[in-house]
Protein backbone atom coordinates (compact mmCIF):
# COMPACT_ATOMS: atom_id res chain seq x y z
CA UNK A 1 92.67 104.26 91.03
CA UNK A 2 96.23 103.72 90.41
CA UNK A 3 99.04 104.83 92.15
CA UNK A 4 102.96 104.66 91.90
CA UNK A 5 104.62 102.93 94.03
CA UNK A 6 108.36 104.03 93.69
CA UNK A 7 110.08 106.89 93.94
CA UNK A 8 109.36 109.84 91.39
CA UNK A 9 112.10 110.38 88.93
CA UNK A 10 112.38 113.73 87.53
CA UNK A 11 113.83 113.74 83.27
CA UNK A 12 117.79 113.48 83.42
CA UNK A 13 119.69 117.00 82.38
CA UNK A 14 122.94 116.47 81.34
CA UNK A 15 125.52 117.03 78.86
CA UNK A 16 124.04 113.46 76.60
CA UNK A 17 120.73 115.27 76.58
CA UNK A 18 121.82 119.41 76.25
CA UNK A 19 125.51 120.33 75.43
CA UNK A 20 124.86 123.33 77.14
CA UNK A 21 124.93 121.77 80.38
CA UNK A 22 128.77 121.51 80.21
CA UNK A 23 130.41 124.41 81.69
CA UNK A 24 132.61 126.42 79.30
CA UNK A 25 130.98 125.29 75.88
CA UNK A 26 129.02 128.05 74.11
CA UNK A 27 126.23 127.40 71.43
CA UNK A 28 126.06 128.11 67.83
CA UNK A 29 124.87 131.96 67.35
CA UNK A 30 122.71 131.88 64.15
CA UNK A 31 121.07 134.81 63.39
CA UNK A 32 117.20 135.18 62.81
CA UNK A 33 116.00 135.00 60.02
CA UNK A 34 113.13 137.94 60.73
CA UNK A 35 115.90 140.15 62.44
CA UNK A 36 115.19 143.22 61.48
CA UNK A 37 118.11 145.06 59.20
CA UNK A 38 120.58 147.57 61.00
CA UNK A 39 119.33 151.17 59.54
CA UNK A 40 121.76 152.02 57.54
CA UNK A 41 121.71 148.96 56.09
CA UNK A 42 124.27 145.88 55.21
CA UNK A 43 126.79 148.09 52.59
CA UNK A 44 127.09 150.74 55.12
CA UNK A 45 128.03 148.05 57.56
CA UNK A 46 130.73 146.01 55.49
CA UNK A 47 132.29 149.22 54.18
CA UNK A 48 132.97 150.30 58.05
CA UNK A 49 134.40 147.26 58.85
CA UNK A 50 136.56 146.55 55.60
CA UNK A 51 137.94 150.30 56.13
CA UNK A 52 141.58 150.67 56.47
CA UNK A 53 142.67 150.33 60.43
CA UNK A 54 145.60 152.79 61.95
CA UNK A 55 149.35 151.77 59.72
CA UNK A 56 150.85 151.80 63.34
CA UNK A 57 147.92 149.54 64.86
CA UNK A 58 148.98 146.92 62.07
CA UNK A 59 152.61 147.27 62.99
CA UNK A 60 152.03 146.71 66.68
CA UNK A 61 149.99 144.22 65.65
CA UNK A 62 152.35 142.18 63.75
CA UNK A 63 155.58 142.89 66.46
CA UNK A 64 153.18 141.34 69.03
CA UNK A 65 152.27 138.00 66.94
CA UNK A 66 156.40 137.62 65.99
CA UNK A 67 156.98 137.99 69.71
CA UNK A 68 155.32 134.88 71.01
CA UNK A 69 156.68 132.88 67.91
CA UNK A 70 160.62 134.03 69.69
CA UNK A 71 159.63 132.80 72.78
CA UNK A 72 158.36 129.64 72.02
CA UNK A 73 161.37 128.39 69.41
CA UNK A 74 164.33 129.23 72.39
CA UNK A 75 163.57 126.65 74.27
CA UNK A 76 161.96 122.68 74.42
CA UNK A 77 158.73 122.00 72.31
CA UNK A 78 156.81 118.80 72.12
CA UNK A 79 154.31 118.04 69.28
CA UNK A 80 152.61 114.72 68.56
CA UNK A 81 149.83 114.19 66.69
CA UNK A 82 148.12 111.66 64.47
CA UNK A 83 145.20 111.97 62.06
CA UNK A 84 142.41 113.48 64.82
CA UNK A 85 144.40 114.86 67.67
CA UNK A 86 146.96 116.80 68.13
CA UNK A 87 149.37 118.00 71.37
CA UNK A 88 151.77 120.65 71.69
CA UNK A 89 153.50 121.69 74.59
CA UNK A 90 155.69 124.74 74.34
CA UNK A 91 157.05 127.69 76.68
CA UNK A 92 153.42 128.86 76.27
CA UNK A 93 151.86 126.12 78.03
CA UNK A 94 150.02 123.05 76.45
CA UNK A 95 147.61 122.94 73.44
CA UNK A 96 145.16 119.71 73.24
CA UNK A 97 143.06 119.48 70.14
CA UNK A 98 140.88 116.82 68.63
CA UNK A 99 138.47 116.88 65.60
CA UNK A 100 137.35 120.74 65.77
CA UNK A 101 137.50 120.94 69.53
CA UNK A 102 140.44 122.74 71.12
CA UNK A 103 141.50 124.13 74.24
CA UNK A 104 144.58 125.99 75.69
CA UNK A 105 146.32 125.31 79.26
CA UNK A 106 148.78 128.30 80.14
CA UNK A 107 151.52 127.00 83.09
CA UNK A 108 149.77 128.76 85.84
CA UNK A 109 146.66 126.92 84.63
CA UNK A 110 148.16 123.46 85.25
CA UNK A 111 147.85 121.38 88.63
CA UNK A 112 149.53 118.29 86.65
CA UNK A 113 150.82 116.91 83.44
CA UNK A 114 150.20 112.78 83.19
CA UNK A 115 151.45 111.15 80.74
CA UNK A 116 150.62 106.99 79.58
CA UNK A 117 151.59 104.16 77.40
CA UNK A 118 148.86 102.35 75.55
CA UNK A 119 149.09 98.49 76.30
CA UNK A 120 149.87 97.26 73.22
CA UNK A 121 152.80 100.57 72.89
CA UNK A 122 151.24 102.35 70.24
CA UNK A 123 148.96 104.69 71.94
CA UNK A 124 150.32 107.53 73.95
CA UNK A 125 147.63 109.35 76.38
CA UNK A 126 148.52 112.99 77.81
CA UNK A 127 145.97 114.29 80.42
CA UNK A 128 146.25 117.60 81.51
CA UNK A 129 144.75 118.11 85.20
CA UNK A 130 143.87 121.84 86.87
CA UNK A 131 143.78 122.51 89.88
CA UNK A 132 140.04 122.83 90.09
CA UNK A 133 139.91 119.32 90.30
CA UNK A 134 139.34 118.82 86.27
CA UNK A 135 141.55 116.64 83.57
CA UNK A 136 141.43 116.70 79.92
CA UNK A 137 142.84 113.78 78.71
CA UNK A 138 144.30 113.00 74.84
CA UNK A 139 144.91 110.57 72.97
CA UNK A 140 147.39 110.06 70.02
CA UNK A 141 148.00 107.22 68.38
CA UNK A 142 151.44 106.19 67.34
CA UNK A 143 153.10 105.39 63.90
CA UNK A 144 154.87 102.58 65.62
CA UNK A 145 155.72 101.77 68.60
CA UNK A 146 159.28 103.74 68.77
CA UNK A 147 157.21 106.96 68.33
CA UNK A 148 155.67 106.65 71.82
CA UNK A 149 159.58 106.48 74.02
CA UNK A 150 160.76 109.42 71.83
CA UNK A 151 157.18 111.07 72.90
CA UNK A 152 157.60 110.48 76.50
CA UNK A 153 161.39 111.54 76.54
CA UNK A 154 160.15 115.04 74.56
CA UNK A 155 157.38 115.45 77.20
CA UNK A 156 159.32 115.30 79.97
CA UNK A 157 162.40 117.72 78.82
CA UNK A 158 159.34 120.28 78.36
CA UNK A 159 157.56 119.77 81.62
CA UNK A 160 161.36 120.25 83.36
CA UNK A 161 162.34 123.18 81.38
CA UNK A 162 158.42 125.17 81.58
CA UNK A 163 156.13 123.42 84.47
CA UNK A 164 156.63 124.23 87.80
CA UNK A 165 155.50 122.16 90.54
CA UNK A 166 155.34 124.78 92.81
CA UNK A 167 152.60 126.90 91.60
């Protein structure tokens, strides 16, 4: 009769094995393909949804979308990007995206802003941090290597003018 003599390891779960494990991502819904239809069946359906909304909804609608838009232009805005990512940082707080992944900091939401030079000068590296002890770093590569001082100066005039350190 064998028998093992080290310790029993139990099968790794983690993000490299199920990208549900990481908090805050969500799944691809797909539907079933034996769902069963909704009674009154998929016309019905579209032609409720497709139906004119309220004129005034629209309206309010629109005023809402242009008021954001005023905001953001009266002051500082920083935007680098490079042919995968992308950063913004505006009155509205800071916008990291890369590939088809995105995500959205308001200023209340931000511990820290942290900002680095590549080695070589032509790789500039933003990482956001929140105060529940998480960072999302970025990075953006550079046309050359003059892009990455006028990317720092931008950074900072917008972290004076929007973040503040005592929140």
């Amino acid at each position: 009769m064998e028998q093992s003599n080290g310790p029993i390891q139990q099968p790794l779960h983690a993000a490299s094995a199920d990208p549900a494990f990481v908090p805050g991502l969500t799944g691809v819904v797909t539907p079933l393909a034996d769902a069963p239809e909704p009674e009154d069946g998929p016309e019905d359906v579209v032609a409720d949804v497709v139906a004119d909304p309220d004129p005034d909804a629209v309206e309010e609608d629109a005023e809402e979308d242009a008021a954001p838009a005023a905001v953001a232009a009266d002051g500082p805005v920083f935007e680098a990007a490079d042919r995968r990512g992308r950063i913004v940082a505006d009155a509205e707080g800071v916008r990291l995206s890369y590939d088809e992944e995105a995500c959205d900091f308001r200023w209340d939401e931000i511990a820290a802003v942290e900002s680095e030079k590549g080695r070589f000068g032509k790789r500039f590296t933003v990482t956001v941090h929140t105060p529940d002890r998480r960072w999302y770093p970025i990075e953006i590569i550079a046309p050359d290597r003059g892009h990455v001082a006028g990317w720092e100066t931008e950074l900072d005039a917008v972290l004076d003018a929007y973040f503040d350190e005592a929140s």
